[in-house]
Amino acid sequence: MPHLVILYSGNLDRDLDMTAVCRGLADAMNSVEDDDGKPVFPIGGTRGRDSPAPHFGGSDGGRAGPAAGESGDYGFMYFNLRMARGRSEATQQRVGEVVSAAARELLAPLKQARRVGLTFQIDVGAEVYDAKFGNLHDLFQKGAR
């Protein structure tokens, strides 16, 4: 943890470098420190990924855009950051502010180019089952950070 999942309308692919967006948001997550000045998240656990939706619908179906002299080709992005419990509310808020600020910066050119709905939520729910069995953490526990 944390895992940032980005769901977005596939029509944004032509306007975005999603690899750069995912990398920028992962870097933002890795930059957040807790109240003691320690990283909030283990670097080996930070993940960001996207899933384009080739089929989507929303808003008014594109009617208001042309009426306002704009395109009716709207887009959307939904960011869901899932992190494990155990972090203070202040730390959770700090994570939200840092990641949100990074998203605003990374997506500023997109917002200038077109209409897009953007939503960012943090989920800190109860885990029913949580298994970690990869080997990525081993690399970072050997002194590299």
Tab-separated table of C-alpha atoms in Angstrom:
chain	number	residue	atom	x	y	z
A	1	MET	CA	0.000	0.000	0.000
A	2	PRO	CA	-0.769	2.669	-1.105
A	3	HIS	CA	-2.375	1.853	-4.403
A	4	LEU	CA	-3.635	4.675	-6.597
A	5	VAL	CA	-6.062	3.532	-9.274
A	6	ILE	CA	-7.034	5.974	-11.984
A	7	LEU	CA	-10.129	5.255	-14.028
A	8	TYR	CA	-10.607	7.582	-16.979
A	9	SER	CA	-12.531	8.023	-20.183
A	10	GLY	CA	-10.584	6.596	-23.102
A	11	ASN	CA	-11.001	9.783	-25.123
A	12	LEU	CA	-8.350	11.389	-22.900
A	13	ASP	CA	-5.602	9.094	-24.217
A	14	ARG	CA	-4.867	11.457	-27.082
A	15	ASP	CA	-4.344	14.356	-24.654
A	16	LEU	CA	-2.394	12.696	-21.841
A	17	ASP	CA	0.811	10.821	-21.155
A	18	MET	CA	-0.690	8.525	-18.547
A	19	THR	CA	2.686	6.967	-17.733
A	20	ALA	CA	3.922	10.426	-16.742
A	21	VAL	CA	0.747	11.062	-14.727
A	22	CYS	CA	1.099	7.753	-12.857
A	23	ARG	CA	4.811	8.370	-12.238
A	24	GLY	CA	4.206	11.923	-11.038
A	25	LEU	CA	1.502	10.830	-8.618
A	26	ALA	CA	3.611	7.936	-7.296
A	27	ASP	CA	6.450	10.420	-6.711
A	28	ALA	CA	4.020	12.671	-4.845
A	29	MET	CA	2.906	9.758	-2.645
A	30	ASN	CA	6.541	8.902	-1.922
A	31	SER	CA	7.271	12.493	-0.899
A	32	VAL	CA	4.743	12.654	1.949
A	33	GLU	CA	6.139	12.494	5.472
A	34	ASP	CA	4.356	11.762	8.720
A	35	ASP	CA	4.434	13.900	11.872
A	36	ASP	CA	7.879	12.491	12.732
A	37	GLY	CA	9.372	13.355	9.344
A	38	LYS	CA	9.376	9.740	8.147
A	39	PRO	CA	7.940	8.574	4.816
A	40	VAL	CA	4.254	7.779	5.128
A	41	PHE	CA	4.477	4.907	2.660
A	42	PRO	CA	7.076	2.215	2.035
A	43	ILE	CA	8.643	2.944	-1.339
A	44	GLY	CA	8.261	-0.676	-2.428
A	45	GLY	CA	4.532	-0.576	-1.761
A	46	THR	CA	3.653	2.556	-3.702
A	47	ARG	CA	1.709	1.767	-6.849
A	48	GLY	CA	-0.090	3.844	-9.430
A	49	ARG	CA	-1.990	2.455	-12.387
A	50	ASP	CA	-4.621	3.507	-14.832
A	51	SER	CA	-7.546	1.900	-16.582
A	52	PRO	CA	-9.034	3.664	-19.590
A	53	ALA	CA	-12.731	3.163	-20.181
A	54	PRO	CA	-13.262	2.783	-23.927
A	55	HIS	CA	-17.017	3.056	-23.425
A	56	PHE	CA	-18.426	5.754	-21.159
A	57	GLY	CA	-21.208	8.227	-20.740
A	58	GLY	CA	-21.700	11.163	-18.483
A	59	SER	CA	-22.935	14.666	-17.925
A	60	ASP	CA	-25.390	15.802	-20.571
A	61	GLY	CA	-24.053	13.706	-23.431
A	62	GLY	CA	-22.118	16.657	-24.797
A	63	ARG	CA	-25.013	19.048	-25.455
A	64	ALA	CA	-23.876	22.043	-23.376
A	65	GLY	CA	-20.431	22.253	-24.966
A	66	PRO	CA	-21.525	23.181	-28.493
A	67	ALA	CA	-24.196	25.504	-27.099
A	68	ALA	CA	-21.348	27.365	-25.347
A	69	GLY	CA	-19.145	27.359	-28.472
A	70	GLU	CA	-17.011	24.465	-27.198
A	71	SER	CA	-16.628	20.794	-27.955
A	72	GLY	CA	-19.105	18.351	-26.488
A	73	ASP	CA	-16.311	15.798	-26.122
A	74	TYR	CA	-16.032	15.714	-22.339
A	75	GLY	CA	-13.769	13.440	-20.335
A	76	PHE	CA	-13.480	12.192	-16.790
A	77	MET	CA	-10.878	10.881	-14.388
A	78	TYR	CA	-11.505	9.189	-11.060
A	79	PHE	CA	-8.592	8.741	-8.675
A	80	ASN	CA	-8.959	6.294	-5.787
A	81	LEU	CA	-6.076	6.091	-3.337
A	82	ARG	CA	-6.321	3.059	-1.100
A	83	MET	CA	-4.109	3.056	1.961
A	84	ALA	CA	-3.982	0.830	4.991
A	85	ARG	CA	-5.302	1.984	8.343
A	86	GLY	CA	-3.020	3.181	11.113
A	87	ARG	CA	-2.167	6.666	9.877
A	88	SER	CA	-3.467	9.702	11.718
A	89	GLU	CA	-6.248	11.788	10.219
A	90	ALA	CA	-3.758	14.640	9.860
A	91	THR	CA	-1.431	12.381	7.881
A	92	GLN	CA	-4.287	11.166	5.696
A	93	GLN	CA	-5.248	14.798	5.048
A	94	ARG	CA	-1.625	15.661	4.197
A	95	VAL	CA	-1.488	12.771	1.718
A	96	GLY	CA	-4.684	14.033	0.091
A	97	GLU	CA	-3.374	17.580	-0.182
A	98	VAL	CA	0.010	16.539	-1.639
A	99	VAL	CA	-1.413	14.067	-4.160
A	100	SER	CA	-4.235	16.428	-5.117
A	101	ALA	CA	-1.766	19.285	-5.679
A	102	ALA	CA	0.380	17.020	-7.885
A	103	ALA	CA	-2.684	15.940	-9.875
A	104	ARG	CA	-3.756	19.568	-10.355
A	105	GLU	CA	-0.309	20.441	-11.702
A	106	LEU	CA	-0.031	17.381	-13.933
A	107	LEU	CA	-3.522	17.872	-15.345
A	108	ALA	CA	-3.466	21.663	-15.790
A	109	PRO	CA	-2.729	21.384	-19.538
A	110	LEU	CA	-5.600	18.910	-19.930
A	111	LYS	CA	-8.020	21.298	-18.226
A	112	GLN	CA	-6.909	24.075	-20.572
A	113	ALA	CA	-7.494	21.871	-23.617
A	114	ARG	CA	-10.912	20.405	-22.806
A	115	ARG	CA	-13.725	19.918	-20.302
A	116	VAL	CA	-13.007	17.124	-17.867
A	117	GLY	CA	-14.562	15.969	-14.607
A	118	LEU	CA	-11.954	15.129	-11.958
A	119	THR	CA	-12.602	13.306	-8.674
A	120	PHE	CA	-10.024	12.195	-6.095
A	121	GLN	CA	-10.919	10.068	-3.081
A	122	ILE	CA	-8.908	8.341	-0.377
A	123	ASP	CA	-10.163	5.028	0.940
A	124	VAL	CA	-8.959	3.862	4.352
A	125	GLY	CA	-11.342	1.002	4.948
A	126	ALA	CA	-11.158	-2.185	6.909
A	127	GLU	CA	-9.226	-4.954	5.236
A	128	VAL	CA	-10.989	-8.278	5.147
A	129	TYR	CA	-7.901	-10.077	3.881
A	130	ASP	CA	-4.514	-8.605	3.007
A	131	ALA	CA	-1.708	-10.774	1.647
A	132	LYS	CA	1.614	-9.447	0.399
A	133	PHE	CA	3.928	-11.996	-1.135
A	134	GLY	CA	5.954	-10.238	-3.811
A	135	ASN	CA	9.703	-9.684	-3.685
A	136	LEU	CA	9.874	-5.943	-4.390
A	137	HIS	CA	10.081	-4.870	-0.736
A	138	ASP	CA	13.233	-6.956	-0.251
A	139	LEU	CA	15.122	-4.630	-2.594
A	140	PHE	CA	14.280	-1.531	-0.548
A	141	GLN	CA	14.842	-3.150	2.833
A	142	LYS	CA	18.495	-3.696	1.941
A	143	GLY	CA	19.300	-0.019	2.448
A	144	ALA	CA	18.145	1.560	-0.813
A	145	ARG	CA	15.596	4.338	-0.444
